[in-house]
Amino acid sequence: MSRKFYITTPIYYVNAHPHIGHAYTTLACDTIARRQRLLGAETFFLTGTDEHGQKIERAAQAAGKAPQQYADEISSEFRELWQRMGISNDDFIRTTEERHKKRVQHLFRVIRDNGYIYKGTYTGQYCVSDELYVDGAQPGDPCPTCGRPTETVREENYFFKLSAFQDKLLELYANPEFIRPETRRNEVISFVRSGLRDLSISRSTFAWGIPVPDDPNQVIYVWLDALANYVTAIGYGSSHAAAQEAFKKFWPADVHMIGKEIVRFHCVYWPAFLLAAGLPLPKAIVAHGWLLFEESKMSKSRGNIVRTETILDVLGADALRYFLLREVVFGQDGSFSFDALVQRYNSDLANGLGNLASRTLTMINRYFQGEVPRPARGTANFADDAIAEAARKTIREFGALFDQFQFSRALEVAWALVAMVDKYIVENEPWALGEKQDETSRSRLATVLYTAAEALRIATALAHPVIPDASAKIWAQLGLGDIKKLALSELTWGQLPSGTKLGEVQPVFPRADKSAIERMQKMEEERKGAPAATTPAAPAGTAEAPTAAATAPANAPGTPNSKISIDDFAKIELRVGQVKVAERVPKSDKLLRMEIDIGSEVRQVVAGIAEAYAPETLVGRKVVIVANLAPRKLRGLESNGMIVAASLEDGKPVLAGFLEDVPVGARLK
Ligand code: ME8
């Protein structure tokens, strides 16, 4: 029976369009899955989308769509992008699918019947952005993960007895393979050692989720719902025999690959849920670092994302795959820049592997009529042997590094072989040998070109999981047919048959010039520019009621010489206010009427934020008010001031707030 291998990505939230941060995890998993397939393992590679919870419900509201329609649209963006990138996932799970919902309910029942769920009342702070209960926080405290203000939740919920698993979890972490890298493992150990409190695992104040079995007034906590995808997708909880078989075969997962910000959910909650359900635990949870852009984490809320499509359009998927895995030391944060991408593309792909392929194959065409020559027996010299030895060593080292998730070092090792062969070609001057007709020169030429072609074959085979497209092309040009049939575990020096007829030789990585950088930058700028231009029409916009964000900033493009003096700025009276009353304006989807205490008085303010904020979540919240704006009437109601918000890419307003406590009425200057 063949070995099995099961690998997963996180399932991505559908509140954001995919960007290269999501692509990074997905392509890393894809690369591992491809290598495992070539090594002969029966491989299952899972990805998908996380579609329930308050965050998605609010994002859908802000976009003016029903949550399911909203989720359908963004989920399909992920699927289309993965297809375009040649991601080889075996399934794509959506948490709104029936199969998932039923199986999550089954899991909930099993945990409940095993005695790990009880009913209680939760009072505390919740971060909607991270869908995280923040223990020990006070009203108004920021989320320790993302810094956004937490919201106070007071609900009757179901609780999971997380505290019962503290010792078992610590025993589990004794295995150094379970959480990688070591730094993450240490963080988790100290978090668990500091004490675990029971976890609320249901919500009752919104409906966008999977109903708790036997209590439809509650929905299952989105992280329990989401984490369960790793078992539901392969058949857990199904009554079908085939699904049960698949579950038996593939569970436990070999690798859950995640970004470092969701380590706690995967390394503490998930194993505890599994233990409570009596299920085996995953073998490894591997957390990588963040892709940074302009020095901070690439994320939708920071607005500093780079779209994958831009890179695919200009350089192709292999360039992105190679760059991210080569440039970022896996486990650590890594910066993305278009300059570095193009530089790496040119040096390693166009001038490196691509050039080695084209010069070697072109010379075989020219001097041996397109047939791989036979190396002359007994003429191999020290230089030829050194290449053969280096190739053997590369196969061993590449595999060992790759299997330890050290992609960057593995690629470095493979490309050292490419560089060595390049040097070998230069030193042996096959073009000069090709000009001579004597027997010795001919046989030397045959040996040199065979050696180069065989090293090229080995580098190409190793690189295949990382650059599947280009490597398949080089493989076909070498006359070796379909690279997918390669048995990687048997790869060794000397397997290239002499006499193999080359395929048509074509460049695989055309050199990129400076304009590639400019084109990509322009594409991204245009994308960023587009929504900003339409901001006034967005939900918070001027059409019904302004937030400060909806007004064009003074230095908006198209307004030259638009800097203002400090005196101009001083004319604007910005004050801290506290929402006392908030309610929807009848017959308006967008407007909220609020009474806001600004210290000296309580003002009525009408703002277009109803699609992003439920009125009850605003009461008690501190906000920033433009206090000296002339009053205006909206839907017959006088609005006396304007509330300040950031306007995100999709037009969604995010209210300005403070991390420290600030007194009501304080002036901002
Ligand atoms: O957390 N750099 O979904 P999410 C590197 N639905 N990786 C990044 C990244 C960046 N700048 N930005 C995103 C969720 N990622 C939950 C997961 S799993 C049961 C539920 C990648 O859409 C990285 O893998 O916020 C990170 O963990 C994931 O996307 C977060 O995706």
XYZ file of C-alpha atoms and ligand atoms in Angstrom:
700
model
C 0.000 0.000 0.000
C 1.355 3.424 -0.873
C 2.147 6.009 1.739
C -0.506 8.729 2.158
C 0.082 12.428 2.610
C -2.528 15.015 3.621
C -1.760 18.749 3.618
C -4.024 21.759 4.203
C -3.935 25.545 3.871
C -6.008 27.751 6.168
C -9.415 28.355 4.681
C -9.472 32.016 3.769
C -12.067 34.517 4.924
C -14.286 35.778 2.174
C -14.274 39.361 3.426
C -11.171 40.180 1.401
C -10.099 39.651 -2.174
C -7.181 37.249 -2.472
C -3.707 38.803 -2.417
C -0.179 37.419 -2.560
C -0.199 36.681 1.195
C -2.903 34.069 0.586
C -1.094 32.933 -2.543
C 2.075 32.408 -0.513
C 0.597 29.790 1.840
C -1.294 28.136 -0.968
C 1.670 27.855 -3.295
C 3.928 26.587 -0.495
C 1.413 23.791 0.153
C 1.017 23.183 -3.555
C 4.756 22.760 -3.892
C 4.871 20.255 -1.041
C 1.878 18.357 -2.443
C 3.479 18.171 -5.881
C 6.725 16.868 -4.465
C 4.898 14.241 -2.423
C 3.019 13.058 -5.517
C 6.294 12.739 -7.424
C 7.691 10.784 -4.504
C 4.825 8.339 -4.891
C 2.652 9.305 -1.911
C -1.107 9.194 -2.294
C -1.595 12.880 -1.689
C -4.597 14.941 -0.675
C -4.228 18.692 -0.763
C -7.064 20.770 0.661
C -7.825 24.468 0.573
C -11.055 26.448 0.772
C -12.933 29.441 2.123
C -14.188 30.393 5.591
C -17.567 31.979 5.069
C -19.461 32.292 8.349
C -19.261 34.625 11.332
C -19.933 38.169 12.340
C -17.059 39.604 10.325
C -18.395 38.147 7.078
C -21.957 39.108 7.945
C -20.888 42.711 8.467
C -18.743 42.796 5.344
C -21.707 41.534 3.326
C -23.947 44.169 4.882
C -21.420 46.853 4.029
C -21.346 45.642 0.449
C -25.154 45.710 0.368
C -25.359 41.989 -0.366
C -26.845 38.914 1.235
C -24.066 37.013 3.044
C -24.400 33.939 0.826
C -24.213 35.945 -2.383
C -21.257 37.876 -1.029
C -19.496 34.655 0.013
C -20.238 33.040 -3.366
C -18.584 35.912 -5.200
C -15.389 36.108 -3.180
C -15.039 32.354 -2.805
C -15.138 32.014 -6.574
C -12.377 34.622 -6.873
C -10.164 32.371 -4.770
C -11.028 29.308 -6.850
C -10.397 31.101 -10.137
C -7.104 32.466 -8.940
C -5.864 29.070 -7.748
C -6.784 27.629 -11.092
C -4.890 30.334 -12.885
C -1.872 29.703 -10.698
C -1.961 25.986 -11.424
C -2.655 25.100 -7.788
C -3.151 21.340 -7.635
C -5.631 21.108 -4.750
C -7.694 17.929 -4.615
C -10.704 19.626 -3.034
C -11.926 23.095 -2.179
C -14.130 23.244 0.883
C -16.572 26.044 1.560
C -17.973 26.252 5.060
C -21.405 27.137 3.687
C -21.682 23.783 1.909
C -24.258 21.334 3.260
C -21.704 18.560 3.670
C -19.635 20.773 5.951
C -22.554 22.101 7.982
C -23.917 18.653 8.768
C -20.527 17.279 9.710
C -19.713 20.241 11.962
C -22.986 19.657 13.788
C -21.986 16.025 14.151
C -18.651 17.071 15.657
C -20.425 19.442 18.057
C -22.717 16.614 19.195
C -19.830 14.217 19.729
C -17.942 16.759 21.849
C -21.129 17.573 23.768
C -21.971 13.905 24.322
C -18.442 13.334 25.566
C -19.170 15.872 28.291
C -17.018 18.797 27.150
C -19.742 21.330 26.384
C -21.920 23.178 28.910
C -24.155 26.242 28.870
C -23.062 29.432 30.587
C -23.036 33.191 30.239
C -20.226 34.995 28.523
C -19.498 38.555 29.450
C -16.373 39.977 28.006
C -14.595 41.516 25.077
C -14.643 40.155 21.543
C -12.612 41.140 18.489
C -14.768 40.727 15.408
C -11.848 41.150 13.041
C -9.989 38.176 14.512
C -13.186 36.443 15.695
C -11.368 36.140 19.018
C -12.563 36.188 22.632
C -10.122 38.414 24.480
C -9.744 37.125 28.016
C -9.276 39.635 30.805
C -9.883 42.705 28.631
C -11.999 45.674 29.743
C -14.600 47.476 27.622
C -12.831 49.663 25.097
C -9.556 47.714 25.318
C -7.853 47.038 21.996
C -7.513 43.520 20.622
C -4.060 42.206 21.564
C -3.681 40.719 18.082
C -4.789 43.453 15.707
C -5.146 46.539 17.931
C -8.710 47.274 16.859
C -11.199 48.158 19.613
C -12.878 45.095 21.099
C -16.624 44.928 21.497
C -18.435 43.962 24.667
C -20.383 40.733 24.352
C -22.928 39.637 26.918
C -24.601 36.422 25.876
C -25.785 33.067 27.018
C -23.497 30.653 25.165
C -22.252 27.135 25.021
C -18.820 26.708 26.519
C -16.105 24.241 25.689
C -14.080 22.841 28.592
C -10.748 23.976 27.221
C -9.315 24.109 30.745
C -9.575 20.313 30.951
C -6.926 19.934 28.243
C -4.079 22.020 29.603
C -1.902 19.098 30.699
C -2.649 16.962 27.664
C -1.739 19.840 25.363
C 1.534 20.457 27.152
C 2.378 16.771 26.784
C 1.636 17.064 23.103
C 3.972 20.024 22.659
C 6.822 17.949 24.084
C 7.058 16.546 20.559
C 9.164 19.145 18.730
C 7.690 18.134 15.363
C 4.142 19.103 16.356
C 4.516 22.893 16.141
C 7.096 24.392 13.849
C 9.158 26.504 13.894
C 10.546 26.369 17.420
C 9.740 30.043 18.197
C 6.031 29.419 17.636
C 6.167 26.275 19.712
C 7.677 28.205 22.618
C 5.016 30.907 22.385
C 2.259 28.317 22.483
C 3.813 26.496 25.433
C 4.025 29.669 27.479
C 0.470 30.649 26.549
C -0.885 27.276 27.681
C 1.272 27.213 30.814
C -0.183 30.549 31.856
C -3.570 28.803 32.216
C -6.463 28.014 29.915
C -10.009 29.264 30.456
C -13.055 27.586 29.017
C -13.999 28.896 25.609
C -17.355 30.190 24.428
C -18.186 28.172 21.304
C -21.488 29.646 20.213
C -23.020 33.047 19.539
C -26.625 34.163 19.767
C -26.635 37.782 18.638
C -26.307 37.169 14.926
C -27.443 34.376 12.641
C -24.755 33.891 9.973
C -23.376 30.551 11.044
C -24.140 26.888 11.539
C -26.960 26.369 14.037
C -26.042 24.594 17.259
C -27.668 21.149 17.172
C -30.902 21.154 19.181
C -30.678 24.903 19.845
C -31.292 26.901 16.673
C -31.072 30.223 18.524
C -27.318 29.803 18.695
C -24.755 29.511 15.940
C -21.484 27.628 16.321
C -18.405 29.802 16.986
C -16.795 30.497 13.631
C -13.401 29.086 14.616
C -14.882 25.720 15.619
C -16.801 25.746 12.334
C -13.690 26.704 10.337
C -11.134 24.405 11.955
C -13.461 21.462 11.459
C -13.036 21.852 7.679
C -9.851 19.810 7.935
C -11.882 16.742 8.888
C -15.251 17.442 7.267
C -13.719 17.817 3.788
C -12.309 14.313 3.879
C -15.489 12.701 5.140
C -15.652 12.966 8.925
C -19.224 12.726 10.160
C -20.584 11.440 6.882
C -22.822 8.400 6.699
C -21.483 7.454 3.249
C -19.101 4.532 3.178
C -16.770 6.133 0.603
C -16.437 9.293 2.688
C -15.770 7.264 5.817
C -13.072 5.359 3.933
C -11.445 8.588 2.778
C -11.451 9.926 6.313
C -9.881 6.739 7.607
C -7.253 6.893 4.919
C -6.214 10.527 5.139
C -6.770 11.593 8.736
C -4.696 12.652 10.630
C -3.275 15.412 8.462
C 0.465 15.375 7.906
C 0.749 19.161 7.733
C -1.545 22.067 8.561
C 0.239 25.033 7.022
C -0.779 28.421 8.456
C 0.376 32.010 8.916
C 1.802 32.842 12.328
C -1.184 34.944 13.455
C -3.489 31.943 13.707
C -1.182 29.684 15.682
C -3.274 29.768 18.855
C -6.398 28.582 17.084
C -4.550 25.718 15.422
C -2.189 24.645 18.174
C -4.439 25.090 21.219
C -8.122 25.073 20.271
C -7.954 22.595 17.391
C -6.075 19.791 19.176
C -8.324 20.312 22.218
C -11.473 19.968 20.072
C -10.031 16.824 18.500
C -9.067 15.338 21.853
C -12.563 16.076 23.134
C -14.043 14.327 20.110
C -11.713 11.355 20.540
C -10.057 11.949 17.168
C -6.364 11.556 16.322
C -4.279 14.736 16.163
C -2.545 16.246 13.130
C 1.123 15.378 12.839
C 2.457 18.881 12.331
C 1.325 22.488 12.371
C 3.734 24.625 10.418
C 3.507 28.401 10.749
C 5.173 30.724 8.311
C 5.851 34.430 8.707
C 4.181 37.353 7.017
C 4.764 38.924 3.667
C 5.368 42.570 4.316
C 4.779 45.322 1.839
C 5.908 48.833 2.556
C 7.138 47.525 5.901
C 3.945 46.237 7.399
C 1.942 43.060 7.097
C 0.235 42.858 3.774
C -3.455 42.901 4.585
C -6.655 44.266 3.248
C -7.342 46.419 6.271
C -3.970 48.158 5.931
C -4.661 48.656 2.245
C -1.108 47.584 1.317
C -1.847 44.459 -0.628
C -0.336 43.305 -3.904
C -2.629 41.327 -6.132
C -1.434 38.043 -7.479
C -3.018 38.761 -10.856
C -0.646 41.649 -11.501
C 2.373 39.358 -11.237
C 0.705 36.582 -13.201
C -0.091 39.010 -16.015
C 3.464 40.292 -16.301
C 5.812 37.484 -15.247
C 3.667 34.368 -14.847
C 2.949 32.020 -11.966
C 6.327 30.295 -11.890
C 8.084 33.613 -11.314
C 5.915 34.348 -8.287
C 6.254 30.830 -6.907
C 10.004 30.781 -7.280
C 10.459 34.281 -5.918
C 8.394 33.811 -2.775
C 9.909 30.473 -1.875
C 13.471 31.535 -2.714
C 13.420 35.019 -1.265
C 11.523 34.545 1.994
C 13.208 32.479 4.684
C 10.359 30.189 5.557
C 9.058 30.884 9.069
C 10.280 34.472 9.068
C 8.673 37.638 7.754
C 9.804 38.693 4.303
C 9.392 41.882 2.324
C 7.867 41.939 -1.078
C 8.936 44.430 -3.707
C 8.554 44.498 -7.469
C 12.243 45.401 -7.844
C 13.368 42.341 -5.911
C 10.935 40.149 -7.834
C 12.245 41.233 -11.217
C 15.861 41.073 -10.094
C 15.447 37.535 -8.806
C 13.510 36.536 -11.923
C 16.257 37.773 -14.196
C 19.210 36.454 -12.226
C 17.902 32.995 -11.314
C 15.292 32.165 -13.919
C 16.080 34.082 -17.120
C 19.885 34.112 -16.773
C 20.099 31.022 -14.561
C 18.020 27.957 -15.330
C 16.473 29.389 -18.512
C 19.834 30.289 -19.989
C 21.388 26.934 -19.055
C 18.524 25.144 -20.791
C 18.622 27.221 -23.928
C 22.415 27.197 -24.424
C 22.762 23.462 -23.696
C 19.850 22.382 -25.860
C 20.752 24.772 -28.691
C 24.279 23.316 -28.845
C 22.922 19.749 -28.847
C 20.727 20.774 -31.760
C 23.599 22.386 -33.583
C 26.348 19.815 -33.021
C 24.394 16.566 -32.613
C 21.318 17.132 -34.784
C 19.044 17.364 -31.777
C 19.981 14.030 -30.194
C 21.430 13.736 -26.709
C 25.046 12.633 -27.349
C 26.687 9.622 -25.798
C 29.407 10.636 -23.337
C 32.686 9.158 -24.490
C 33.710 6.242 -22.323
C 36.819 6.644 -20.297
C 37.241 10.290 -21.207
C 35.456 11.698 -18.190
C 37.818 13.973 -16.377
C 37.862 15.617 -13.015
C 35.486 18.424 -14.074
C 32.841 16.011 -15.393
C 33.047 13.876 -12.263
C 32.743 16.956 -10.093
C 29.452 17.843 -11.790
C 28.112 14.314 -11.383
C 29.111 14.273 -7.731
C 27.610 17.735 -7.129
C 24.354 16.629 -8.751
C 24.132 13.558 -6.497
C 24.777 15.714 -3.448
C 22.201 18.264 -4.625
C 19.522 15.585 -4.875
C 20.200 14.513 -1.270
C 20.468 18.000 0.216
C 17.554 19.464 -1.685
C 15.262 16.716 -0.416
C 16.372 17.016 3.186
C 16.005 20.811 3.238
C 12.715 20.798 1.398
C 11.218 18.242 3.753
C 12.186 20.530 6.638
C 10.267 23.373 4.906
C 13.522 25.206 4.195
C 12.485 26.061 0.673
C 14.825 28.976 0.307
C 17.913 26.947 1.187
C 16.769 24.003 -0.923
C 16.455 26.268 -3.957
C 19.778 27.868 -3.180
C 21.368 24.409 -3.279
C 19.697 23.507 -6.598
C 20.703 26.811 -8.152
C 24.286 26.340 -6.969
C 24.308 23.309 -9.267
C 22.966 25.458 -12.116
C 25.756 27.998 -11.518
C 28.369 25.254 -11.367
C 27.256 23.820 -14.698
C 27.290 27.282 -16.252
C 30.877 27.700 -15.143
C 31.700 24.223 -16.423
C 30.318 25.131 -19.852
C 32.316 28.340 -19.955
C 35.511 26.546 -18.942
C 35.082 23.670 -21.392
C 34.147 25.893 -24.344
C 31.906 23.468 -26.234
C 31.483 26.107 -28.980
C 35.237 25.915 -29.621
C 35.193 22.095 -29.565
C 32.287 22.182 -31.995
C 34.415 23.969 -34.564
C 36.896 21.081 -34.638
C 36.325 17.832 -36.495
C 38.930 15.561 -34.871
C 37.795 12.513 -32.945
C 39.074 13.713 -29.556
C 37.286 17.037 -29.796
C 34.043 15.353 -30.903
C 34.057 12.937 -28.015
C 34.993 15.658 -25.552
C 32.128 17.779 -26.900
C 29.745 14.835 -26.482
C 30.792 14.391 -22.860
C 30.525 18.089 -22.023
C 27.065 18.478 -23.548
C 25.815 15.236 -22.054
C 27.071 16.340 -18.635
C 25.382 19.736 -18.985
C 22.120 18.207 -20.194
C 22.061 15.618 -17.426
C 22.684 18.266 -14.756
C 19.938 20.366 -16.348
C 17.598 17.368 -16.145
C 18.323 16.928 -12.447
C 17.910 20.613 -11.573
C 14.665 20.657 -13.576
C 13.307 17.567 -11.826
C 14.039 19.003 -8.390
C 12.574 22.384 -9.304
C 9.411 20.938 -10.805
C 7.197 21.292 -7.711
C 8.239 24.949 -7.429
C 8.093 25.980 -11.107
C 5.726 23.376 -12.556
C 5.093 25.113 -15.860
C 8.592 26.029 -16.927
C 10.065 22.752 -15.703
C 7.487 20.787 -17.707
C 8.554 22.769 -20.780
C 12.270 22.156 -20.223
C 11.516 18.468 -19.623
C 9.675 18.245 -22.930
C 12.491 20.131 -24.688
C 14.909 17.559 -23.279
C 12.748 15.004 -25.086
C 11.631 13.352 -21.854
C 7.856 13.646 -22.270
C 5.523 14.301 -19.368
C 7.350 15.398 -16.235
C 4.438 14.275 -14.060
C 5.528 10.701 -14.714
C 8.873 11.333 -13.070
C 9.659 8.993 -10.161
C 11.461 11.491 -7.988
C 12.531 8.969 -5.379
C 14.606 7.205 -8.029
C 16.226 10.318 -9.436
C 19.926 9.798 -9.845
C 22.839 10.794 -12.089
C 23.117 9.203 -15.509
C 19.488 8.375 -16.296
C 19.301 10.647 -19.346
C 19.313 8.214 -22.278
C 21.780 9.048 -25.027
C 20.050 9.293 -28.356
C 16.968 11.006 -26.857
C 15.502 13.310 -29.493
C 15.055 16.824 -28.186
C 11.739 18.602 -28.463
C 11.461 22.049 -29.955
C 13.781 24.378 -28.096
C 12.194 27.639 -26.975
C 13.098 30.125 -24.272
C 11.134 29.497 -21.073
C 11.959 32.641 -19.120
C 12.269 35.677 -21.408
C 14.304 38.396 -19.742
C 12.270 41.099 -18.021
C 13.371 44.689 -18.432
C 12.692 47.707 -16.263
C 9.346 48.244 -17.876
C 8.089 45.065 -16.163
C 8.492 46.768 -12.797
C 6.817 49.903 -14.046
C 3.950 47.967 -15.551
C 3.287 46.069 -12.342
C 3.508 49.205 -10.245
C 1.153 50.987 -12.568
C -1.353 48.152 -12.486
C -1.352 48.211 -8.695
C -1.628 51.985 -8.546
C -4.561 51.935 -10.928
C -6.256 49.347 -8.781
C -5.675 51.388 -5.624
C -6.752 54.563 -7.349
C -9.989 53.195 -8.691
C -11.973 52.643 -5.501
C -10.729 55.898 -3.998
C -12.230 57.771 -6.908
C -15.594 56.237 -6.210
C -15.465 56.688 -2.458
C -18.154 59.353 -2.296
C -20.633 56.886 -3.735
C -19.651 54.225 -1.206
C -21.929 53.391 1.721
C -20.529 56.055 3.995
C -20.404 58.544 1.192
C -21.862 61.887 0.462
C -24.865 60.520 -1.365
C -26.738 60.197 1.866
C -24.462 61.322 4.640
C -20.798 62.013 4.842
C -18.221 60.574 7.116
C -14.982 62.490 7.149
C -13.417 59.732 5.049
C -15.854 60.292 2.255
C -14.630 63.799 1.644
C -11.713 63.932 -0.792
C -8.500 64.430 1.160
C -6.812 67.772 0.606
C -3.894 66.147 -1.187
C -6.023 63.904 -3.336
C -4.632 63.301 -6.799
C -5.769 65.963 -9.189
C -5.642 68.783 -6.689
C -2.199 70.306 -7.174
C -0.816 72.799 -4.644
C -3.354 71.443 -2.261
C -1.301 71.468 0.939
C -2.994 73.396 3.722
C -1.409 75.529 6.397
C -1.540 74.693 10.084
C -3.966 77.575 10.470
C -6.283 75.956 7.973
C -6.092 72.722 9.897
C -6.769 74.545 13.176
C -10.101 75.631 11.743
C -11.317 72.055 11.951
C -12.515 71.170 15.418
C -12.041 67.444 15.954
C -13.278 66.103 19.283
C -13.611 62.800 21.095
C -17.253 61.855 21.422
C -19.048 58.946 23.012
C -22.077 57.342 21.423
C -25.010 57.428 23.832
C -27.809 56.383 21.496
C -27.641 54.749 18.065
C -30.536 53.648 15.902
C -31.338 53.041 12.280
C -33.003 55.846 10.330
C -36.344 54.450 9.104
C -36.441 53.609 5.378
C -32.696 54.036 4.939
C -30.241 51.136 4.591
C -27.264 53.355 5.144
C -28.063 55.897 7.792
C -27.742 55.712 11.555
C -28.980 58.413 13.914
C -26.736 58.825 16.903
C -26.639 60.963 19.991
C -23.037 61.686 20.740
C -21.681 63.212 23.920
C -18.814 65.578 23.011
C -18.178 66.786 26.557
C -19.829 70.200 26.331
C -23.108 68.872 24.905
C -24.829 65.859 23.361
C -25.151 66.200 19.589
C -27.393 64.470 17.102
C -25.279 63.127 14.225
C -26.561 61.227 11.218
C -23.955 59.079 9.443
C -23.899 56.631 6.543
C -22.426 53.722 8.470
C -25.429 51.457 8.980
C -24.144 48.836 6.545
C -20.922 48.445 8.476
C -22.065 48.839 12.072
C -25.044 47.447 13.910
C -26.386 50.280 16.094
C -26.176 48.275 19.335
C -22.435 47.730 18.871
C -21.808 51.475 18.857
C -23.347 52.448 22.160
C -20.580 53.365 24.592
C -17.974 53.555 21.856
C -15.642 56.536 21.608
C -15.478 58.144 18.205
C -13.967 61.206 16.551
C -16.310 64.015 15.570
C -15.816 67.029 13.334
C -17.585 69.317 15.773
C -17.731 72.631 13.932
C -19.312 71.540 10.702
C -22.369 73.520 9.655
C -25.503 71.476 10.456
C -27.318 69.846 7.564
C -30.508 67.877 7.155
C -30.594 64.221 6.105
C -33.919 62.486 5.659
C -35.458 65.310 7.641
C -33.075 64.851 10.573
C -30.562 67.502 11.508
C -26.996 66.213 11.594
C -24.818 68.322 13.810
C -21.277 67.194 13.120
C -19.552 64.458 11.217
C -18.091 61.191 12.412
C -14.528 60.330 11.230
C -13.856 57.002 9.525
C -11.352 55.390 7.221
C -12.830 54.314 3.952
C -11.613 50.907 2.803
C -11.124 49.628 -0.698
C -14.696 48.411 -1.020
C -16.059 51.638 0.422
C -16.594 50.182 3.856
C -16.153 52.770 6.623
C -14.073 51.911 9.694
C -14.542 54.310 12.561
C -11.499 56.077 13.971
C -10.773 55.149 17.596
C -8.100 55.221 20.270
C -5.941 52.520 21.780
C -5.545 54.439 25.055
C -8.421 55.713 27.131
C -9.327 59.296 26.217
C -11.742 61.637 27.974
C -14.927 62.606 26.181
C -14.633 66.067 24.643
C -10.809 65.978 24.252
C -9.682 67.952 21.212
C -7.594 66.315 18.457
C -4.842 68.497 17.067
O -7.352 33.629 9.301
N 1.680 37.089 4.642
O -8.333 33.644 7.202
P -7.562 34.828 6.461
C 1.653 35.756 4.662
N -10.279 32.141 8.040
N 0.518 35.038 4.689
C -0.627 35.711 4.692
C -0.678 37.118 4.670
C 0.560 37.820 4.641
N 0.635 39.129 4.599
N -1.959 37.495 4.670
C -2.707 36.354 4.689
C -8.195 33.252 8.507
N -1.901 35.276 4.703
C -9.166 32.157 8.897
C -8.439 30.832 8.875
S -8.355 28.177 9.144
C -9.305 27.019 9.861
C -9.281 29.654 9.270
C -2.312 33.867 4.699
O -8.306 35.070 5.209
C -1.741 33.106 5.900
O -1.798 31.740 5.640
O -7.323 35.949 7.378
C -2.733 33.431 6.983
O -2.703 32.563 8.094
C -4.015 33.313 6.211
O -3.711 33.822 4.895
C -5.121 34.110 6.881
O -6.201 34.146 6.027
